[in-house]
Amino acid sequence: MENLDVLRYHEQVIIRLRALYRQFGYTQYETSRFEEYELYARNKAFLPSDEIITFSGVSGKLMALRPDVTLSIVKNASDGVAYKLFYNENVYRPALFGNALKERMQAGVECIGDIDLYSTAEVIVLARRSLDILGGRCSLDISHMGFISGLFESVELPSVQQDQLLRSLGEKNAPEIAALCAEFGLGQSFCDKLASLVKLYGPFDNEMLGELKSIAVGARCDEALAELTALSAILKEFGVSAHLDFSIVNDLSYYSGIIFQGYIEGAPAKVLSGGRYDKLLQKFGKKSGAIGFAVYLDMLEHEISSKETDVILPHNENSDPRELARKVNALINEGKSVRVCREAVK
Amino acid sequence: MINIALPKGRLGDKAYAVFEAAGFGCPSIHAPGRALVFENEETGVRYFWVKPSDVAIYVERGAADIGVAGKDILLEYSPEVYELLDLQMGRCRMAVAAAAGFTDIQGRALRVATKFTNIAQEFYAGKGREIDIIRLNGSIELAPLLGLSDVIVDLVETGSTLRENNLSELETIAHITARLVANKASYKFKHDEISKLVSEVEGQLAVT
């Protein structure tokens, strides 16, 4: 890597991300751009949208341009094998704003197998360091679906009501949560707990975890709390900081544990999203656990201003092309960059 | 500096009055002229007026850090924003109305005229009723009168427009008020400023 300057900003980012993932022993996964449509049709709720580009394969089977890489990786994962993979591929999914389908560049990390506390921490460290590579101020926010399900279980909510509360939690919509709690006739102590959870936002440290402890109820919440507490200690060893934010919610039927999102200053929406998705593997009849994340590289709008060309050589139809060639060759051999521009004769 | 998108019109004026009373005033906003952006460095706010239905877009894409948007717009477009406060103003309801004496004959798609196509679709999907959406941009009340649609889905404030046109309200879909919304990234990177503003505005709402 003698001269990264010739690369565009997002290309530089990709190279640095790859170097980071390799440093932690992850290997690159390459996959086909298309899969059978059925793979995505069966797991629509796992995908951000049901808009998918389809086409007929040679044998008449309905195929799809992949909207996601994780499903392809999970489909091919065998039980009993530990996978530490990263990828950098284009996916075909709707643009962040609006519905038009776009080719979007994504990088990501997946860790599949026996997921212990250390592997969870490692993936989160990789997520945080990925944000640092994207540049500027950044924020990695962590939530835990197990904690939220634990809360819901304490009042045995039907899933329709759970979904409505989850949506409001995701909007940090305290007034709506109060209204829904009243509408569903839920007890005061549960309503107060949800109200505190929706307002909870701060550094991932003992003080915040203490606040979370006051909201916990039942064994699942305690388990989640213990996992978060142990995780915060390991992140400290890596010198990695994060925030707790329970407005990060995801589909309960796919996500079971820790989930997280990353933001960088200057990008209006999340640039990184991930979490523990054991339940997806269960749907494929697999026993392994899994955690991973994706980085949305098309969110990187700010380009580092590329270095100007050293020399601009104007020429017109009257100039001698051989003379021009000699000049260009000499400059190139000196290691300069040259741009030859044709001008009209006045 | 917090960028605030306000909806042009009565609702925006009312919302600004609350922000001003909460200590986030910007005197230049009252100055006559054609300026679009008003800034007060002392209180750290920059206001701009936009079309009410555009507020959510400005906030979602981060051109504004926070904004004031009707719940109708938020329900219709589901923008990726935080919904931090109910400003308890601009109160009305999203309702279904039809010509007096209308009964729904099952067995064919119900023709629904509306500006809020997503809200109508979601509402009737929830009821398992097949509908035919007729997207209109105004004078929705006219549609059932001329036989263009069976029912309409629209905002109802007092119900007087409906009554004058001999329409009656059948069902309420949602209660609507203005909400304070925030961009998700701004909420992280301008957390202290936004939290302060939100709590001051909340305090002001409790007083009035």
Coordinates of C-alpha atoms in Angstrom, one line a residue:
Chain A
M1 CA 0.0 0.0 0.0
E2 CA 2.5 2.6 -1.1
N3 CA 0.1 5.3 -2.1
L4 CA -3.4 5.4 -0.8
D5 CA -3.9 8.9 -2.2
V6 CA -4.9 7.6 -5.5
L7 CA -7.9 5.9 -4.0
R8 CA -11.2 7.6 -3.4
Y9 CA -12.3 8.1 0.2
H10 CA -14.6 5.1 0.5
E11 CA -12.0 2.9 -1.2
Q12 CA -9.4 4.0 1.4
V13 CA -12.0 3.3 4.1
I14 CA -12.6 -0.2 2.8
I15 CA -8.9 -1.1 2.7
R16 CA -8.5 0.1 6.3
L17 CA -11.6 -1.8 7.4
R18 CA -10.2 -5.0 5.8
A19 CA -6.9 -4.5 7.5
L20 CA -8.7 -4.1 10.9
Y21 CA -10.8 -7.2 10.5
R22 CA -7.8 -9.3 9.4
Q23 CA -5.9 -8.0 12.4
F24 CA -8.4 -9.7 14.6
G25 CA -8.2 -12.9 12.6
Y26 CA -11.3 -12.6 10.5
T27 CA -11.2 -14.0 6.9
Q28 CA -12.8 -12.6 3.8
Y29 CA -16.0 -14.1 2.6
E30 CA -17.0 -13.7 -1.1
T31 CA -20.4 -14.6 -2.3
S32 CA -22.5 -14.6 -5.5
R33 CA -24.5 -11.5 -6.3
F34 CA -27.7 -13.5 -6.5
E35 CA -29.5 -16.3 -4.7
E36 CA -32.8 -18.1 -5.0
Y37 CA -35.7 -15.7 -4.2
E38 CA -37.1 -18.2 -1.7
L39 CA -34.2 -17.5 0.7
Y40 CA -35.4 -13.9 1.1
A41 CA -39.1 -14.6 0.8
R42 CA -38.9 -16.9 3.8
N43 CA -37.0 -14.3 5.9
K44 CA -38.6 -11.0 4.9
A45 CA -38.8 -9.7 8.5
F46 CA -35.1 -10.0 8.7
L47 CA -34.6 -7.7 5.8
P48 CA -35.1 -3.9 5.9
S49 CA -37.7 -3.9 3.2
D50 CA -39.6 -6.4 1.0
E51 CA -38.5 -4.7 -2.2
I52 CA -36.3 -7.2 -4.0
I53 CA -35.1 -7.3 -7.6
T54 CA -36.0 -10.7 -9.0
F55 CA -35.3 -12.4 -12.3
S56 CA -35.7 -15.9 -13.8
G57 CA -32.8 -18.3 -13.6
V58 CA -31.8 -20.7 -16.4
S59 CA -34.1 -23.4 -15.1
G60 CA -37.0 -21.1 -14.6
K61 CA -36.4 -20.7 -10.9
L62 CA -37.1 -17.2 -9.5
M63 CA -33.8 -15.6 -8.5
A64 CA -33.0 -12.4 -6.6
L65 CA -30.2 -9.9 -6.5
R66 CA -29.1 -10.2 -2.9
P67 CA -30.5 -7.5 -0.6
D68 CA -28.3 -8.8 2.2
V69 CA -25.2 -10.8 2.7
T70 CA -25.9 -12.3 6.2
L71 CA -28.6 -14.6 4.9
S72 CA -26.2 -16.1 2.4
I73 CA -23.6 -16.7 5.0
V74 CA -26.0 -18.2 7.5
K75 CA -27.5 -20.5 4.9
N76 CA -24.1 -22.0 4.2
A77 CA -22.8 -22.2 7.8
S78 CA -22.4 -25.6 9.4
D79 CA -23.0 -26.4 13.0
G80 CA -19.9 -27.1 15.1
V81 CA -17.7 -24.9 12.9
A82 CA -16.5 -21.5 14.3
Y83 CA -16.7 -18.8 11.6
K84 CA -15.1 -15.4 11.8
L85 CA -15.8 -13.7 8.5
F86 CA -15.9 -10.3 7.0
Y87 CA -17.2 -9.2 3.6
N88 CA -17.3 -6.2 1.4
E89 CA -20.0 -6.5 -1.2
N90 CA -22.7 -4.6 -3.0
V91 CA -26.3 -5.3 -1.9
Y92 CA -29.5 -4.3 -3.7
R93 CA -31.9 -2.6 -1.4
P94 CA -33.9 0.6 -1.2
A95 CA -32.0 3.8 -0.7
L96 CA -32.0 5.0 2.9
F97 CA -34.5 7.7 2.2
G98 CA -37.3 6.9 -0.3
N99 CA -38.1 3.6 -1.9
A100 CA -36.0 3.4 -5.1
L101 CA -33.8 0.3 -5.2
K102 CA -30.1 1.0 -5.3
E103 CA -26.8 -0.8 -5.5
R104 CA -25.3 0.0 -2.1
M105 CA -21.9 -0.9 -0.9
Q106 CA -21.7 -2.7 2.5
A107 CA -19.0 -4.1 4.6
G108 CA -19.7 -6.4 7.5
V109 CA -18.5 -8.8 10.1
E110 CA -20.1 -12.1 11.1
C111 CA -19.0 -14.3 14.0
I112 CA -20.9 -17.7 14.0
G113 CA -20.5 -20.6 16.3
D114 CA -20.3 -20.8 20.1
I115 CA -20.7 -17.1 21.0
D116 CA -19.2 -16.3 24.4
L117 CA -18.7 -13.1 26.2
Y118 CA -15.3 -12.5 24.6
S119 CA -16.6 -12.9 21.0
T120 CA -19.4 -10.6 21.7
A121 CA -17.0 -8.0 23.0
E122 CA -14.7 -8.5 20.1
V123 CA -17.4 -7.8 17.5
I124 CA -18.4 -4.7 19.4
V125 CA -14.8 -3.5 19.5
L126 CA -14.6 -4.1 15.7
A127 CA -17.8 -2.1 15.3
R128 CA -16.4 0.8 17.3
R129 CA -13.1 0.7 15.5
S130 CA -14.9 0.6 12.2
L131 CA -16.6 3.9 13.2
D132 CA -13.3 5.4 14.0
I133 CA -12.0 4.5 10.6
L134 CA -15.1 6.2 9.0
G135 CA -13.8 9.4 10.6
G136 CA -14.8 12.2 12.9
R137 CA -16.8 12.1 16.0
C138 CA -18.8 8.9 16.4
S139 CA -21.1 7.2 18.7
L140 CA -21.7 3.4 19.2
D141 CA -25.0 2.8 21.0
I142 CA -25.9 -0.5 22.6
S143 CA -29.2 -2.1 23.6
H144 CA -30.3 -5.5 24.6
M145 CA -33.4 -7.3 23.2
G146 CA -33.3 -9.8 26.0
F147 CA -33.9 -7.1 28.5
I148 CA -36.8 -5.7 26.6
S149 CA -38.4 -9.1 26.1
G150 CA -37.9 -9.7 29.8
L151 CA -39.9 -6.6 30.6
F152 CA -42.7 -7.6 28.2
E153 CA -42.8 -11.1 29.7
S154 CA -43.4 -9.7 33.1
V155 CA -46.8 -8.5 32.0
E156 CA -47.5 -11.2 29.4
L157 CA -48.2 -8.9 26.5
P158 CA -49.8 -10.1 23.3
S159 CA -47.4 -9.7 20.3
V160 CA -49.5 -7.0 18.6
Q161 CA -49.2 -4.8 21.6
Q162 CA -45.5 -5.6 22.0
D163 CA -44.9 -4.4 18.5
Q164 CA -46.7 -1.2 19.1
L165 CA -44.7 -0.5 22.3
L166 CA -41.4 -1.5 20.5
R167 CA -42.1 1.0 17.7
S168 CA -42.7 3.8 20.2
L169 CA -39.6 2.8 22.1
G170 CA -37.7 3.1 18.9
E171 CA -39.1 6.6 18.4
K172 CA -38.2 7.6 22.0
N173 CA -41.8 8.4 22.0
A174 CA -42.6 8.8 25.8
P175 CA -46.1 10.4 25.3
E176 CA -47.1 7.6 23.0
I177 CA -45.9 4.9 25.4
A178 CA -47.8 6.5 28.3
A179 CA -50.9 6.5 26.0
L180 CA -50.5 2.9 24.9
C181 CA -49.9 1.7 28.5
A182 CA -53.2 3.4 29.5
E183 CA -54.9 1.9 26.5
F184 CA -53.7 -1.6 27.2
G185 CA -54.5 -1.3 30.9
L186 CA -51.0 -2.1 32.1
G187 CA -50.0 -1.6 35.7
Q188 CA -48.4 1.6 37.0
S189 CA -45.0 -0.1 37.9
F190 CA -44.6 -1.4 34.4
C191 CA -45.6 1.9 32.8
D192 CA -43.0 3.7 35.0
K193 CA -40.3 1.2 34.0
L194 CA -41.0 1.7 30.3
A195 CA -41.1 5.4 30.8
S196 CA -37.6 5.3 32.4
L197 CA -36.3 2.9 29.7
V198 CA -37.4 5.2 26.9
K199 CA -35.5 8.1 28.5
L200 CA -32.4 6.1 29.3
Y201 CA -29.5 7.4 27.3
G202 CA -25.9 7.8 28.4
P203 CA -22.4 6.4 28.6
F204 CA -22.1 2.6 28.8
D205 CA -20.7 2.6 32.4
N206 CA -21.6 1.5 35.9
E207 CA -23.7 4.5 36.7
M208 CA -26.0 3.8 33.7
L209 CA -26.1 0.1 34.4
G210 CA -27.2 1.0 37.9
E211 CA -30.1 2.9 36.5
L212 CA -30.9 0.0 34.2
K213 CA -30.8 -2.3 37.3
S214 CA -33.6 -0.3 38.9
I215 CA -35.8 -1.0 35.8
A216 CA -35.0 -4.8 35.6
V217 CA -37.7 -7.3 36.5
G218 CA -37.4 -11.1 36.4
A219 CA -34.7 -13.5 35.4
R220 CA -34.4 -12.5 31.7
C221 CA -33.7 -8.9 32.6
D222 CA -31.2 -9.9 35.2
E223 CA -29.4 -12.2 32.7
A224 CA -29.3 -9.3 30.2
L225 CA -28.0 -6.9 32.8
A226 CA -25.3 -9.4 33.9
E227 CA -24.2 -9.8 30.3
L228 CA -24.1 -6.0 29.7
T229 CA -22.1 -5.5 33.0
A230 CA -19.5 -8.1 32.1
L231 CA -19.3 -6.7 28.5
S232 CA -18.7 -3.2 29.8
A233 CA -15.7 -4.5 31.8
I234 CA -14.2 -6.2 28.6
L235 CA -14.7 -3.1 26.5
K236 CA -12.8 -1.1 29.1
E237 CA -9.8 -3.5 28.5
F238 CA -9.9 -2.5 24.8
G239 CA -10.3 1.2 25.7
V240 CA -13.6 1.2 23.8
S241 CA -16.4 3.5 24.9
A242 CA -20.1 3.2 23.9
H243 CA -23.5 4.5 24.9
L244 CA -26.5 2.7 26.3
D245 CA -29.7 3.5 24.3
F246 CA -32.8 1.3 24.5
S247 CA -34.4 3.1 21.5
I248 CA -32.5 0.6 19.4
V249 CA -35.0 -2.1 18.9
N250 CA -35.2 -4.8 16.3
D251 CA -37.5 -7.6 15.3
L252 CA -37.9 -9.9 18.4
S253 CA -38.3 -12.9 16.2
Y254 CA -34.7 -12.6 14.9
Y255 CA -32.8 -10.8 17.5
S256 CA -32.4 -12.2 21.0
G257 CA -29.6 -10.4 22.7
I258 CA -27.3 -7.5 22.4
I259 CA -27.9 -5.1 19.5
F260 CA -26.1 -2.0 18.5
Q261 CA -26.0 0.9 16.0
G262 CA -23.3 3.4 15.0
Y263 CA -23.5 7.0 14.0
I264 CA -20.8 9.4 12.7
E265 CA -21.1 13.1 12.8
G266 CA -22.1 14.4 9.4
A267 CA -24.2 11.4 8.4
P268 CA -27.9 12.0 9.1
A269 CA -28.7 8.3 9.9
K270 CA -27.0 5.2 11.2
V271 CA -23.9 4.0 9.3
L272 CA -23.6 0.8 11.2
S273 CA -26.1 -1.7 12.6
G274 CA -25.7 -5.1 14.1
G275 CA -26.5 -7.6 16.9
R276 CA -26.9 -11.1 18.2
Y277 CA -29.1 -13.1 15.8
D278 CA -29.2 -16.6 17.1
K279 CA -32.9 -16.9 16.3
L280 CA -32.1 -16.6 12.5
L281 CA -29.9 -19.7 12.7
Q282 CA -32.7 -21.5 14.6
K283 CA -35.0 -20.8 11.6
F284 CA -32.5 -22.5 9.4
G285 CA -32.5 -25.5 11.8
K286 CA -29.0 -24.7 13.1
K287 CA -27.8 -24.7 16.7
S288 CA -24.9 -22.1 16.4
G289 CA -25.1 -18.7 17.9
A290 CA -24.2 -15.6 15.8
I291 CA -23.4 -12.0 16.1
G292 CA -22.3 -9.5 13.5
F293 CA -22.8 -6.1 11.9
A294 CA -22.9 -4.2 8.6
V295 CA -21.4 -0.9 7.7
Y296 CA -23.3 1.2 5.2
L297 CA -20.5 2.6 3.1
D298 CA -22.8 4.6 0.8
M299 CA -23.5 6.8 3.8
L300 CA -20.1 8.3 3.5
E301 CA -20.7 11.5 1.7
H302 CA -17.8 13.6 2.7
E303 CA -14.8 12.9 0.4
I304 CA -11.4 13.9 1.4
S305 CA -10.5 16.6 -1.2
S306 CA -8.3 14.7 -3.6
K307 CA -4.9 16.1 -4.4
E308 CA -4.9 18.4 -7.4
T309 CA -3.1 17.4 -10.5
D310 CA 0.5 18.7 -10.5
V311 CA 0.7 19.9 -14.0
I312 CA -2.0 20.9 -16.5
L313 CA -0.8 20.9 -20.2
P314 CA -3.0 22.7 -22.6
H315 CA -2.8 21.9 -26.3
N316 CA -4.7 22.5 -29.4
E317 CA -5.0 21.3 -33.0
N318 CA -1.9 23.3 -33.9
S319 CA 0.4 21.8 -31.3
D320 CA 2.8 18.9 -32.2
P321 CA 1.5 15.6 -30.7
R322 CA 5.1 14.2 -30.5
E323 CA 6.3 17.3 -28.6
L324 CA 3.3 16.8 -26.3
A325 CA 4.1 13.1 -25.8
R326 CA 7.7 13.9 -24.9
K327 CA 6.6 16.5 -22.3
V328 CA 4.1 14.2 -20.7
N329 CA 6.5 11.3 -20.6
A330 CA 9.2 13.4 -19.0
L331 CA 6.7 14.6 -16.3
I332 CA 5.3 11.2 -15.6
N333 CA 8.9 9.8 -15.2
E334 CA 9.6 12.5 -12.6
G335 CA 6.6 11.1 -10.7
K336 CA 4.3 14.1 -11.4
S337 CA 0.7 13.8 -12.3
V338 CA -0.3 15.4 -15.6
R339 CA -3.6 16.3 -17.2
V340 CA -3.6 17.1 -20.9
C341 CA -6.4 19.5 -21.8
R342 CA -7.4 20.2 -25.4
E343 CA -8.3 23.9 -26.0
A344 CA -10.1 25.4 -28.9
V345 CA -8.1 27.7 -31.2
K346 CA -9.3 31.3 -30.9
Chain B
M1 CA -26.3 25.6 17.2
I2 CA -29.6 23.8 16.9
N3 CA -31.4 23.9 13.5
I4 CA -35.2 24.0 13.9
A5 CA -37.7 23.4 11.1
L6 CA -41.0 25.1 11.7
P7 CA -44.2 24.5 9.6
K8 CA -45.4 27.6 7.8
G9 CA -48.7 28.8 9.1
R10 CA -50.7 29.0 12.3
L11 CA -49.3 25.8 13.9
G12 CA -45.7 27.0 13.3
D13 CA -46.5 30.5 14.8
K14 CA -48.0 28.8 17.9
A15 CA -45.0 26.4 18.2
Y16 CA -42.6 29.3 17.9
A17 CA -44.4 31.1 20.7
V18 CA -43.8 28.2 23.0
F19 CA -40.1 28.0 22.0
E20 CA -39.8 31.7 22.6
A21 CA -41.5 31.5 26.0
A22 CA -39.1 28.6 26.9
G23 CA -36.1 30.9 26.3
F24 CA -35.2 30.1 22.7
G25 CA -36.4 33.2 21.1
C26 CA -35.1 34.8 17.9
P27 CA -36.2 38.4 17.6
S28 CA -35.3 38.7 13.9
I29 CA -38.0 36.2 13.1
H30 CA -40.6 39.0 13.4
A31 CA -38.6 41.4 11.2
P32 CA -40.4 42.1 7.9
G33 CA -38.7 40.8 4.8
R34 CA -38.1 37.8 2.7
A35 CA -35.4 36.1 4.9
L36 CA -35.9 32.4 5.2
V37 CA -33.4 31.6 8.0
F38 CA -33.4 33.3 11.4
E39 CA -30.5 32.9 13.8
N40 CA -29.9 33.8 17.4
E41 CA -26.3 33.1 18.5
E42 CA -27.0 33.9 22.1
T43 CA -29.6 31.1 22.6
G44 CA -27.9 28.9 20.0
V45 CA -30.9 28.4 17.7
R46 CA -31.5 28.8 14.0
Y47 CA -35.1 28.7 12.8
F48 CA -36.5 28.2 9.3
W49 CA -40.0 27.9 7.9
V50 CA -40.8 25.1 5.6
K51 CA -44.0 23.6 4.1
P52 CA -45.7 21.6 6.9
S53 CA -45.5 18.3 5.1
D54 CA -41.8 18.8 4.5
V55 CA -40.7 19.2 8.1
A56 CA -40.2 15.5 8.6
I57 CA -38.0 15.3 5.5
Y58 CA -35.7 18.1 6.7
V59 CA -35.3 16.4 10.1
E60 CA -34.9 12.9 8.7
R61 CA -32.1 14.0 6.4
G62 CA -30.4 16.1 9.1
A63 CA -30.9 19.5 7.4
A64 CA -32.8 20.3 10.6
D65 CA -31.8 18.9 14.0
I66 CA -35.4 19.2 15.3
G67 CA -38.7 20.2 13.9
V68 CA -42.4 20.5 14.6
A69 CA -44.5 18.0 12.5
G70 CA -48.1 16.9 12.7
K71 CA -48.7 13.3 13.8
D72 CA -50.6 12.9 10.5
I73 CA -47.4 13.4 8.5
L74 CA -45.5 11.1 10.8
L75 CA -48.0 8.4 10.4
E76 CA -48.2 8.8 6.7
Y77 CA -44.5 8.8 5.9
S78 CA -43.0 7.0 9.0
P79 CA -39.8 9.0 8.8
E80 CA -36.7 7.7 10.7
V81 CA -36.8 10.3 13.5
Y82 CA -37.2 10.4 17.3
E83 CA -40.6 11.7 18.4
L84 CA -39.7 13.5 21.7
L85 CA -42.7 15.6 22.7
D86 CA -46.4 15.9 22.2
L87 CA -46.8 19.7 21.8
Q88 CA -50.5 19.4 22.4
M89 CA -51.4 21.8 19.7
G90 CA -53.0 21.6 16.3
R91 CA -55.4 19.0 17.8
C92 CA -57.6 17.1 15.3
R93 CA -58.3 13.6 14.2
M94 CA -57.8 11.3 11.2
A95 CA -61.2 10.0 10.4
V96 CA -63.3 8.1 7.9
A97 CA -66.4 10.0 6.6
A98 CA -69.1 9.2 4.0
A99 CA -72.3 10.7 2.7
A100 CA -75.0 10.6 5.3
G101 CA -76.9 7.2 5.1
F102 CA -73.9 5.4 3.6
T103 CA -73.6 1.6 4.3
D104 CA -70.7 -0.4 3.3
I105 CA -71.7 -3.1 0.8
Q106 CA -69.1 -5.9 1.3
G107 CA -68.3 -7.9 -1.8
R108 CA -66.4 -5.2 -3.8
A109 CA -63.5 -3.0 -3.0
L110 CA -64.4 0.1 -1.0
R111 CA -63.4 3.2 -2.9
V112 CA -61.4 5.5 -0.5
A113 CA -60.5 9.1 -1.5
T114 CA -57.6 10.6 0.5
K115 CA -54.4 12.5 0.6
F116 CA -53.1 10.0 3.2
T117 CA -52.8 6.9 1.2
N118 CA -50.5 5.0 3.5
I119 CA -52.6 5.7 6.6
A120 CA -55.8 4.6 4.7
Q121 CA -54.1 1.4 3.4
E122 CA -52.8 0.4 6.7
F123 CA -56.1 1.1 8.5
Y124 CA -58.2 -1.0 6.1
A125 CA -55.5 -3.8 5.9
G126 CA -55.8 -4.0 9.7
K127 CA -59.6 -4.5 9.2
G128 CA -59.1 -7.0 6.4
R129 CA -61.2 -4.8 4.0
E130 CA -60.1 -4.6 0.4
I131 CA -60.0 -1.0 -0.9
D132 CA -59.4 1.0 -4.0
I133 CA -57.3 4.1 -3.2
I134 CA -58.1 7.3 -5.0
R135 CA -55.3 9.8 -4.3
L136 CA -56.5 13.4 -4.2
N137 CA -54.6 16.5 -3.2
G138 CA -57.4 18.7 -2.0
S139 CA -61.2 19.2 -1.7
I140 CA -61.5 15.6 -0.6
E141 CA -65.0 16.1 0.7
L142 CA -66.2 16.5 -2.9
A143 CA -65.3 12.9 -3.8
P144 CA -68.3 11.1 -2.2
L145 CA -70.7 13.8 -3.2
L146 CA -69.9 13.3 -6.9
G147 CA -69.8 9.5 -6.6
L148 CA -66.0 9.4 -7.1
S149 CA -65.5 7.5 -3.9
D150 CA -67.5 5.7 -1.2
V151 CA -65.7 7.2 1.7
I152 CA -62.9 9.6 2.5
V153 CA -60.1 9.5 5.0
D154 CA -59.1 13.0 6.1
L155 CA -58.3 15.3 8.9
V156 CA -61.3 16.5 10.9
E157 CA -61.0 19.4 13.3
T158 CA -64.5 20.5 14.3
G159 CA -66.5 18.5 11.8
S160 CA -68.2 21.6 10.4
T161 CA -66.9 21.2 6.9
L162 CA -68.2 17.6 6.9
R163 CA -71.6 18.8 8.2
E164 CA -71.9 21.5 5.6
N165 CA -71.4 19.0 2.9
N166 CA -73.8 16.5 4.4
L167 CA -71.1 14.0 5.2
S168 CA -70.9 12.1 8.5
E169 CA -68.0 10.8 10.4
L170 CA -67.9 7.0 10.6
E171 CA -64.7 6.1 12.5
T172 CA -61.7 7.7 14.1
I173 CA -58.4 6.3 12.9
A174 CA -56.0 8.3 15.1
H175 CA -55.9 11.4 17.3
I176 CA -53.5 14.0 15.8
T177 CA -51.4 16.6 17.5
A178 CA -48.2 18.4 16.6
R179 CA -45.0 16.6 17.8
L180 CA -41.5 17.7 18.4
V181 CA -39.2 15.4 16.3
A182 CA -35.5 15.1 16.2
N183 CA -32.9 13.7 13.8
K184 CA -31.4 10.5 15.2
A185 CA -27.7 11.5 14.6
S186 CA -28.2 15.0 15.9
Y187 CA -29.7 13.6 19.0
K188 CA -26.4 11.8 19.7
F189 CA -24.0 14.6 18.7
K190 CA -26.0 17.6 20.1
H191 CA -27.4 15.6 23.0
D192 CA -26.9 18.3 25.7
E193 CA -28.4 21.1 23.6
I194 CA -31.3 19.2 22.4
S195 CA -32.1 17.7 25.8
K196 CA -32.0 21.1 27.4
L197 CA -34.4 22.6 24.7
V198 CA -36.8 19.6 25.1
S199 CA -37.0 19.8 28.8
E200 CA -37.5 23.7 28.8
V201 CA -40.2 23.4 26.1
E202 CA -41.8 20.5 28.1
G203 CA -41.8 22.7 31.2
Q204 CA -43.3 25.6 29.2
L205 CA -46.1 23.3 27.9
A206 CA -46.9 22.3 31.5
V207 CA -47.3 26.0 32.5
T208 CA -49.6 26.9 29.6

